[in-house]
mmCIF file of C-alpha atoms and ligand atoms in Angstrom:
data_model
loop_
_atom_site.group_PDB
_atom_site.id
_atom_site.type_symbol
_atom_site.label_atom_id
_atom_site.label_comp_id
_atom_site.label_asym_id
_atom_site.label_seq_id
_atom_site.Cartn_x
_atom_site.Cartn_y
_atom_site.Cartn_z
ATOM 1 C CA MET A 620 78.213 174.004 48.168
ATOM 2 C CA SER A 621 77.932 177.613 49.285
ATOM 3 C CA ARG A 622 81.103 179.675 49.433
ATOM 4 C CA ARG A 623 79.570 182.144 51.846
ATOM 5 C CA THR A 624 78.407 179.419 54.208
ATOM 6 C CA GLU A 625 81.863 177.879 54.111
ATOM 7 C CA ARG A 626 83.541 181.225 54.768
ATOM 8 C CA LEU A 627 81.247 182.169 57.680
ATOM 9 C CA ALA A 628 81.034 178.743 59.294
ATOM 10 C CA GLY A 629 84.745 178.116 58.838
ATOM 11 C CA GLY A 630 85.634 181.568 60.161
ATOM 12 C CA LEU A 631 83.441 181.171 63.212
ATOM 13 C CA ILE A 632 84.892 177.756 64.048
ATOM 14 C CA ASP A 633 88.418 179.120 63.629
ATOM 15 C CA GLN A 634 87.602 182.037 65.937
ATOM 16 C CA ILE A 635 86.247 179.713 68.603
ATOM 17 C CA ARG A 636 89.311 177.468 68.373
ATOM 18 C CA ARG A 637 91.538 180.522 68.811
ATOM 19 C CA PHE A 638 89.355 181.663 71.707
ATOM 20 C CA VAL A 639 89.790 178.282 73.419
ATOM 21 C CA ASP A 640 93.522 178.670 73.165
ATOM 22 C CA GLU A 641 93.658 182.318 74.260
ATOM 23 C CA HIS A 642 91.343 181.836 77.260
ATOM 24 C CA ASP A 643 92.717 178.474 78.377
ATOM 25 C CA VAL A 644 89.284 176.869 78.108
ATOM 26 C CA THR A 645 89.247 173.688 80.201
ATOM 27 C CA TYR A 646 87.289 170.451 79.811
ATOM 28 C CA ASP A 647 84.996 171.635 82.641
ATOM 29 C CA ASP A 648 84.321 174.846 80.724
ATOM 30 C CA TYR A 649 83.748 172.913 77.528
ATOM 31 C CA ARG A 650 81.276 170.478 79.095
ATOM 32 C CA ALA A 651 79.390 173.294 80.849
ATOM 33 C CA VAL A 652 79.036 175.250 77.599
ATOM 34 C CA LYS A 653 78.010 172.155 75.679
ATOM 35 C CA GLN A 654 75.311 171.341 78.219
ATOM 36 C CA TRP A 655 74.120 174.953 78.231
ATOM 37 C CA LEU A 656 73.880 175.040 74.431
ATOM 38 C CA ILE A 657 71.798 171.872 74.537
ATOM 39 C CA GLU A 658 69.506 173.442 77.129
ATOM 40 C CA VAL A 659 69.048 176.635 75.104
ATOM 41 C CA GLY A 660 67.810 174.443 72.262
ATOM 42 C CA GLU A 661 65.588 172.308 74.477
ATOM 43 C CA ALA A 662 64.025 175.421 76.026
ATOM 44 C CA GLY A 663 63.471 176.890 72.571
ATOM 45 C CA GLU A 664 65.480 179.966 73.555
ATOM 46 C CA TRP A 665 67.676 180.347 70.478
ATOM 47 C CA PRO A 666 65.585 183.248 69.090
ATOM 48 C CA LEU A 667 65.744 184.928 72.485
ATOM 49 C CA PHE A 668 69.474 184.468 72.975
ATOM 50 C CA LEU A 669 70.444 185.479 69.439
ATOM 51 C CA ASP A 670 68.181 188.528 69.286
ATOM 52 C CA VAL A 671 69.343 189.836 72.627
ATOM 53 C CA PHE A 672 73.071 189.243 72.206
ATOM 54 C CA ILE A 673 73.819 189.164 68.485
ATOM 55 C CA GLU A 674 71.122 190.911 66.448
ATOM 56 C CA SER A 675 72.186 194.493 67.236
ATOM 57 C CA ALA A 676 75.577 193.877 65.622
ATOM 58 C CA VAL A 677 73.924 192.530 62.473
ATOM 59 C CA GLU A 678 71.444 195.407 62.425
ATOM 60 C CA ALA A 679 74.191 198.007 62.743
ATOM 61 C CA LYS A 680 76.077 196.452 59.850
ATOM 62 C CA ALA A 681 73.007 196.003 57.663
ATOM 63 C CA HIS A 682 71.820 199.603 57.929
ATOM 64 C CA ALA A 683 75.050 201.573 58.415
ATOM 65 C CA ALA A 684 74.757 203.325 55.046
ATOM 66 C CA ARG A 685 70.974 203.695 54.878
ATOM 67 C CA PRO A 686 69.548 207.219 54.850
ATOM 68 C CA GLY A 687 66.535 208.193 56.953
ATOM 69 C CA THR A 688 65.473 207.101 60.432
ATOM 70 C CA SER A 689 67.752 204.593 62.127
ATOM 71 C CA GLY A 690 66.701 201.006 62.406
ATOM 72 C CA ALA A 691 66.883 198.904 65.559
ATOM 73 C CA ILE A 692 66.625 195.198 66.258
ATOM 74 C CA GLU A 693 63.379 193.336 65.599
ATOM 75 C CA GLY A 694 63.888 191.125 68.634
ATOM 76 C CA PRO A 695 62.114 187.824 69.210
ATOM 77 C CA TYR A 696 58.571 189.107 69.763
ATOM 78 C CA TYR A 697 57.394 190.260 66.336
ATOM 79 C CA LEU A 698 54.440 188.346 64.924
ATOM 80 C CA PRO A 699 53.490 188.835 61.275
ATOM 81 C CA GLY A 700 49.832 189.228 60.342
ATOM 82 C CA ALA A 701 48.731 191.761 62.945
ATOM 83 C CA PRO A 702 45.375 193.240 61.885
ATOM 84 C CA LEU A 703 45.068 196.490 59.994
ATOM 85 C CA LEU A 704 43.300 198.693 62.558
ATOM 86 C CA GLU A 705 40.550 201.215 61.838
ATOM 87 C CA PRO A 706 40.782 204.900 62.709
ATOM 88 C CA PRO A 707 40.792 206.377 65.277
ATOM 89 C CA TYR A 708 43.748 204.085 65.837
ATOM 90 C CA GLU A 709 44.183 202.353 69.153
ATOM 91 C CA LEU A 710 46.271 199.240 69.761
ATOM 92 C CA PRO A 711 44.031 196.405 71.009
ATOM 93 C CA VAL A 712 43.975 196.233 74.813
ATOM 94 C CA ARG A 713 42.132 194.121 77.383
ATOM 95 C CA ALA A 714 39.038 195.533 79.071
ATOM 96 C CA ASP A 715 40.990 196.157 82.259
ATOM 97 C CA GLU A 716 44.340 196.999 80.668
ATOM 98 C CA GLU A 717 46.743 198.434 83.223
ATOM 99 C CA GLY A 718 49.137 201.171 82.292
ATOM 100 C CA GLU A 719 49.158 204.840 81.555
ATOM 101 C CA PRO A 720 47.360 205.921 78.343
ATOM 102 C CA LEU A 721 49.831 207.109 75.725
ATOM 103 C CA LEU A 722 49.372 208.876 72.396
ATOM 104 C CA VAL A 723 52.047 208.351 69.741
ATOM 105 C CA HIS A 724 52.038 210.588 66.673
ATOM 106 C CA GLY A 725 54.235 212.067 63.957
ATOM 107 C CA ARG A 726 54.798 211.944 60.230
ATOM 108 C CA VAL A 727 56.139 209.379 57.803
ATOM 109 C CA THR A 728 58.221 210.866 55.011
ATOM 110 C CA SER A 729 60.862 209.840 52.526
ATOM 111 C CA ALA A 730 64.464 210.357 53.624
ATOM 112 C CA ASP A 731 64.411 213.604 51.627
ATOM 113 C CA GLY A 732 61.312 214.837 53.406
ATOM 114 C CA ARG A 733 58.359 214.109 51.107
ATOM 115 C CA PRO A 734 55.235 212.948 52.981
ATOM 116 C CA LEU A 735 54.257 209.317 52.449
ATOM 117 C CA PRO A 736 50.459 209.056 52.671
ATOM 118 C CA GLY A 737 49.263 205.486 53.191
ATOM 119 C CA ALA A 738 52.492 204.408 54.895
ATOM 120 C CA VAL A 739 51.814 201.522 57.275
ATOM 121 C CA LEU A 740 53.151 201.311 60.838
ATOM 122 C CA ASP A 741 53.072 197.758 62.171
ATOM 123 C CA VAL A 742 53.371 198.308 65.923
ATOM 124 C CA TRP A 743 54.025 195.885 68.774
ATOM 125 C CA GLN A 744 54.957 196.456 72.386
ATOM 126 C CA SER A 745 54.850 194.990 75.875
ATOM 127 C CA ASP A 746 52.119 195.624 78.399
ATOM 128 C CA ALA A 747 52.575 197.477 81.688
ATOM 129 C CA GLN A 748 54.263 194.357 83.128
ATOM 130 C CA GLY A 749 56.746 194.046 80.275
ATOM 131 C CA ARG A 750 54.984 191.045 78.708
ATOM 132 C CA TYR A 751 54.248 190.483 74.999
ATOM 133 C CA SER A 752 51.025 188.916 73.714
ATOM 134 C CA GLY A 753 51.526 185.618 71.930
ATOM 135 C CA PHE A 754 54.463 184.806 74.228
ATOM 136 C CA SER A 755 52.813 184.937 77.638
ATOM 137 C CA GLU A 756 49.422 184.512 79.256
ATOM 138 C CA ILE A 757 48.259 187.734 77.577
ATOM 139 C CA PRO A 758 45.559 187.007 74.956
ATOM 140 C CA ASP A 759 46.742 186.919 71.326
ATOM 141 C CA GLY A 760 46.682 190.205 69.483
ATOM 142 C CA ILE A 761 46.915 192.515 72.483
ATOM 143 C CA LEU A 762 49.120 195.582 71.880
ATOM 144 C CA ARG A 763 49.762 194.692 68.240
ATOM 145 C CA GLY A 764 48.325 196.248 65.100
ATOM 146 C CA LYS A 765 48.831 198.168 61.872
ATOM 147 C CA VAL A 766 48.180 201.892 61.677
ATOM 148 C CA VAL A 767 47.971 203.841 58.393
ATOM 149 C CA ALA A 768 49.353 207.337 57.812
ATOM 150 C CA GLY A 769 46.975 209.945 56.383
ATOM 151 C CA ASP A 770 47.213 212.238 53.351
ATOM 152 C CA ASP A 771 50.105 214.298 54.667
ATOM 153 C CA GLY A 772 51.972 211.266 56.027
ATOM 154 C CA ALA A 773 50.704 212.045 59.532
ATOM 155 C CA TYR A 774 49.944 209.119 61.808
ATOM 156 C CA GLU A 775 48.564 208.814 65.310
ATOM 157 C CA PHE A 776 47.657 205.937 67.598
ATOM 158 C CA ARG A 777 46.677 205.429 71.190
ATOM 159 C CA THR A 778 48.189 202.763 73.382
ATOM 160 C CA ILE A 779 49.490 202.364 76.912
ATOM 161 C CA ARG A 780 52.935 203.071 78.201
ATOM 162 C CA PRO A 781 55.058 199.907 77.889
ATOM 163 C CA ALA A 782 57.176 198.806 80.847
ATOM 164 C CA PRO A 783 60.763 197.605 80.953
ATOM 165 C CA TYR A 784 61.057 194.000 79.856
ATOM 166 C CA THR A 785 63.147 191.320 81.488
ATOM 167 C CA ILE A 786 64.776 188.442 79.696
ATOM 168 C CA PRO A 787 62.995 185.387 81.161
ATOM 169 C CA LEU A 788 65.025 184.497 84.225
ATOM 170 C CA ASP A 789 63.959 180.894 84.538
ATOM 171 C CA GLY A 790 65.582 179.522 81.379
ATOM 172 C CA PRO A 791 69.167 178.981 80.241
ATOM 173 C CA THR A 792 69.523 182.519 78.826
ATOM 174 C CA GLY A 793 68.463 183.990 82.167
ATOM 175 C CA GLN A 794 70.828 181.655 83.990
ATOM 176 C CA LEU A 795 73.724 182.828 81.881
ATOM 177 C CA VAL A 796 72.800 186.459 82.524
ATOM 178 C CA ALA A 797 72.599 185.788 86.285
ATOM 179 C CA ALA A 798 75.852 183.815 86.331
ATOM 180 C CA CYS A 799 77.608 186.755 84.667
ATOM 181 C CA GLY A 800 75.953 189.350 86.892
ATOM 182 C CA TRP A 801 74.505 191.165 83.854
ATOM 183 C CA ASN A 802 71.363 193.268 83.941
ATOM 184 C CA PRO A 803 68.452 191.278 82.421
ATOM 185 C CA TRP A 804 66.177 194.311 81.954
ATOM 186 C CA ARG A 805 65.602 196.163 78.693
ATOM 187 C CA PRO A 806 64.299 199.760 78.955
ATOM 188 C CA ALA A 807 60.658 200.432 78.010
ATOM 189 C CA HIS A 808 60.308 200.531 74.222
ATOM 190 C CA ILE A 809 57.838 200.401 71.346
ATOM 191 C CA HIS A 810 58.595 198.393 68.197
ATOM 192 C CA LEU A 811 57.554 199.488 64.721
ATOM 193 C CA LYS A 812 57.923 198.287 61.158
ATOM 194 C CA VAL A 813 57.240 201.264 58.934
ATOM 195 C CA SER A 814 56.621 200.583 55.251
ATOM 196 C CA ALA A 815 55.506 202.380 52.103
ATOM 197 C CA ASP A 816 55.527 201.369 48.440
ATOM 198 C CA GLY A 817 58.879 202.095 46.862
ATOM 199 C CA TYR A 818 60.736 202.429 50.182
ATOM 200 C CA GLU A 819 62.788 200.133 52.321
ATOM 201 C CA LEU A 820 61.075 198.525 55.255
ATOM 202 C CA LEU A 821 62.187 200.271 58.442
ATOM 203 C CA THR A 822 62.297 198.002 61.498
ATOM 204 C CA THR A 823 62.949 200.139 64.543
ATOM 205 C CA GLN A 824 62.238 200.699 68.242
ATOM 206 C CA LEU A 825 61.558 203.845 70.232
ATOM 207 C CA THR A 826 62.969 203.835 73.752
ATOM 208 C CA LEU A 827 61.232 205.945 76.397
ATOM 209 C CA ALA A 828 63.649 208.554 77.762
ATOM 210 C CA ASP A 829 62.309 208.351 81.312
ATOM 211 C CA SER A 830 62.599 204.562 81.550
ATOM 212 C CA ASP A 831 65.021 202.712 83.774
ATOM 213 C CA TYR A 832 67.866 200.747 82.153
ATOM 214 C CA ILE A 833 68.375 203.195 79.261
ATOM 215 C CA ASP A 834 72.130 203.046 79.740
ATOM 216 C CA ASP A 835 72.343 199.336 80.366
ATOM 217 C CA ASP A 836 70.329 197.596 77.664
ATOM 218 C CA PRO A 837 71.424 193.945 77.513
ATOM 219 C CA ALA A 838 70.430 193.895 73.816
ATOM 220 C CA ARG A 839 72.527 197.026 73.133
ATOM 221 C CA ALA A 840 69.712 198.225 70.918
ATOM 222 C CA VAL A 841 69.132 201.706 72.327
ATOM 223 C CA LYS A 842 70.222 204.403 69.874
ATOM 224 C CA PRO A 843 70.390 208.017 71.088
ATOM 225 C CA GLU A 844 68.405 209.236 68.085
ATOM 226 C CA LEU A 845 65.615 206.765 68.872
ATOM 227 C CA ILE A 846 65.135 207.825 72.493
ATOM 228 C CA VAL A 847 61.829 209.656 72.801
ATOM 229 C CA GLN A 848 60.731 211.923 75.625
ATOM 230 C CA PRO A 849 57.098 211.356 76.637
ATOM 231 C CA LEU A 850 55.530 214.772 77.291
ATOM 232 C CA ARG A 851 52.356 215.567 79.166
ATOM 233 C CA ARG A 852 49.921 217.576 77.064
ATOM 234 C CA SER A 853 46.619 218.527 78.692
ATOM 235 C CA GLY A 854 46.898 215.548 80.990
ATOM 236 C CA THR A 855 47.796 212.970 78.319
ATOM 237 C CA LEU A 856 51.190 211.396 77.874
ATOM 238 C CA VAL A 857 52.351 212.069 74.304
ATOM 239 C CA ILE A 858 55.263 210.866 72.206
ATOM 240 C CA GLU A 859 56.038 212.600 68.942
ATOM 241 C CA GLN A 860 58.275 210.833 66.453
ATOM 242 C CA ASP A 861 58.709 211.186 62.702
ATOM 243 C CA PHE A 862 59.950 208.382 60.463
ATOM 244 C CA ALA A 863 61.937 208.908 57.275
ATOM 245 C CA LEU A 864 62.247 205.967 54.883
ATOM 246 C CA ALA A 865 65.096 205.196 52.499
ATOM 247 C CA PRO A 866 64.269 204.635 48.836
ATOM 248 C CA ALA A 867 63.890 200.921 48.051
ATOM 249 C CA ILE A 868 66.874 200.859 45.740
ATOM 250 C CA HIS A 869 70.039 202.446 46.991
ATOM 251 C CA ALA A 870 73.679 201.495 47.194
ATOM 252 C CA LEU A 871 74.274 199.101 50.059
ATOM 253 C CA ALA A 872 77.608 198.023 51.445
ATOM 254 C CA GLY A 873 78.467 194.368 51.610
ATOM 255 C CA PRO A 874 78.278 191.288 49.410
ATOM 256 C CA ALA A 875 74.655 190.414 50.234
ATOM 257 C CA ALA A 876 73.347 193.806 49.093
ATOM 258 C CA ALA A 877 71.410 192.662 46.034
ATOM 259 C CA GLU A 878 69.850 189.751 47.915
ATOM 260 C CA GLY A 879 69.047 192.064 50.835
ATOM 261 C CA ALA A 880 67.255 194.614 48.675
ATOM 262 C CA ALA A 881 65.069 191.899 47.134
ATOM 263 C CA GLY A 882 64.107 190.482 50.522
ATOM 264 C CA ARG A 883 63.287 193.877 51.926
ATOM 265 C CA ALA A 884 61.189 194.771 48.886
ATOM 266 C CA ALA A 885 59.163 191.596 49.430
ATOM 267 C CA ALA A 886 58.697 192.363 53.112
ATOM 268 C CA GLU A 887 57.694 195.887 52.313
ATOM 269 C CA GLY A 888 55.106 194.876 49.725
ATOM 270 C CA ALA A 889 53.400 192.535 52.154
ATOM 271 C CA ALA A 890 53.206 195.174 54.858
ATOM 272 C CA GLY A 891 51.382 197.603 52.582
ATOM 273 C CA PRO A 892 47.738 198.633 52.853
ATOM 274 C CA ALA A 893 45.288 195.767 53.058
ATOM 275 C CA VAL A 894 43.835 195.103 49.624
ATOM 276 C CA GLY A 895 42.665 191.855 48.060
ATOM 277 C CA PRO A 896 42.407 188.480 49.765
ATOM 278 C CA ALA A 897 45.649 188.838 51.734
ATOM 279 C CA GLY A 898 44.387 192.120 53.125
ATOM 280 C CA ALA A 899 41.058 190.590 54.045
ATOM 281 C CA ALA A 900 42.832 187.826 55.913
ATOM 282 C CA ARG A 901 44.914 190.397 57.741
ATOM 283 C CA ARG A 902 41.818 192.315 58.772
ATOM 284 C CA ASN A 903 40.534 189.097 60.332
ATOM 285 C CA GLY A 904 43.757 188.829 62.267
ATOM 286 C CA ARG A 905 45.046 185.862 60.294
ATOM 287 C CA ALA A 906 48.209 186.019 58.254
ATOM 288 C CA ALA A 907 47.747 185.069 54.610
ATOM 289 C CA ALA A 908 50.563 183.083 53.008
ATOM 290 C CA SER A 909 51.727 186.199 51.154
ATOM 291 C CA ASP A 910 51.814 188.035 54.471
ATOM 292 C CA ARG A 911 54.836 186.025 55.463
ATOM 293 C CA PRO A 912 57.628 186.964 53.141
ATOM 294 C CA GLU A 913 60.944 185.295 53.691
ATOM 295 C CA GLY A 914 64.237 187.032 53.299
ATOM 296 C CA PRO A 915 67.018 188.559 55.350
ATOM 297 C CA ASP A 916 64.508 190.698 57.236
ATOM 298 C CA ARG A 917 62.154 187.763 57.771
ATOM 299 C CA GLU A 918 62.587 184.236 58.927
ATOM 300 C CA PRO A 919 59.944 181.718 57.962
ATOM 301 C CA ALA A 920 56.978 182.495 60.188
ATOM 302 C CA SER A 921 56.509 178.811 60.943
ATOM 303 C CA ARG A 922 59.889 178.690 62.624
ATOM 304 C CA ARG A 923 59.420 181.942 64.520
ATOM 305 C CA ARG A 924 56.010 180.979 65.871
ATOM 306 C CA ALA A 925 57.474 177.876 67.415
ATOM 307 C CA TRP A 926 59.201 179.852 70.116
ATOM 308 C CA ARG A 927 57.548 180.592 73.433
ATOM 309 C CA PRO A 928 59.616 181.570 76.438
ATOM 310 C CA PRO A 929 59.118 178.986 79.152
ATOM 311 C CA MET A 930 56.296 180.108 81.422
ATOM 312 C CA ALA A 931 57.033 177.807 84.345
ATOM 313 C CA ALA A 932 60.125 178.287 86.455
ATOM 314 C CA GLU A 933 62.215 175.196 85.835
ATOM 315 C CA PRO A 934 65.712 175.874 87.115
ATOM 316 C CA ALA A 935 68.366 173.903 85.315
ATOM 317 C CA PRO A 936 71.248 174.511 87.703
ATOM 318 C CA ARG A 937 74.197 173.233 85.713
ATOM 319 C CA PHE A 938 75.532 176.374 84.051
ATOM 320 C CA GLY A 939 75.533 178.577 87.119
ATOM 321 C CA ALA A 940 77.083 175.888 89.338
ATOM 322 C CA PRO A 941 80.444 176.793 90.816
ATOM 323 C CA ARG A 942 83.380 175.608 88.809
ATOM 324 C CA ARG A 943 85.199 172.708 90.346
ATOM 325 C CA SER A 944 88.659 173.359 88.944
HETATM 326 C C1 DHB B 1166 64.590 190.794 73.435
HETATM 327 C C2 DHB B 1166 63.411 191.294 73.925
HETATM 328 C C3 DHB B 1166 62.850 192.424 73.406
HETATM 329 O O1 DHB B 1166 61.684 192.948 73.823
HETATM 330 C C4 DHB B 1166 63.491 193.065 72.371
HETATM 331 O O2 DHB B 1166 62.909 194.154 71.900
HETATM 332 C C5 DHB B 1166 64.682 192.593 71.897
HETATM 333 C C6 DHB B 1166 65.228 191.444 72.421
HETATM 334 C C7 DHB B 1166 65.165 189.557 73.975
HETATM 335 O O3 DHB B 1166 64.819 189.167 75.066
HETATM 336 O O4 DHB B 1166 65.960 188.910 73.258
HETATM 337 FE FE1 FE B 1167 60.914 194.358 72.691
#
């Protein structure tokens, strides 16, 4: 028996029971929610729903006391095992990739400002239509890859400007969003996992300052300090952003601190420069077993890979139907 499981599960059930009482939840409400929960599972949308509506609260709690650059949610579209790219760094694109060319550069340092040569930036982003490879018709591997910082911690990679992303509207999560009249669009953003030996893995996102929906992110994952202003320099769109990493071992708040530090250290190790057989596998675009650490920052890759947002519109009308009572 796990005390923590009992405390969290019991507390959540108690909260829901209180909620039922406070909000006068009816049998119609109950049946509609039950059916919707079943449909979220059947559509494989639990990662989507949880990462858009819950993860930002967990992220804020997990990293409240951590020095250095702020973290932001991982979201449901990270795939481990992206290839280590070769300089000059450019995220893989299709031959006819749409979207404005974009250069992202800056420095990776420790939280106290020392450069971290060899730091790895594992980058993923949407295309100019707001779609992620591996979860849409876009070929695997597009707009995903690992970039390495140079001697002075400086990094630079070319990509294209990502577009705002919409929560898929054709599944149960989208139906809920529509039924509530919420905005389904996230502002344009670039995801990164920045790692270096001896430092905590930083999972973060940069939001483009000139994007729509900045002030209305359904995932509530935009942080003012992570909003970047793309500037035009001799015709090229440029984003400059430095990353400062917390030392691997530092005081963390909360009961799961020790466990959390161990999991993050594992994740960090695996994201390091490609050496040995695991590195070779990564270069070939395959994830080696050791490339898939498990821990609080990582779910088992096998489970995560299972999720694909539904690609065909298949309206399941029950949740949004008018209430009869
Ligand atoms: C979701 C999508 C994202 O691109 C992201 O960064 C976070 C969450 C989502 O739909 O849950
Ligand atoms: Fe995203």
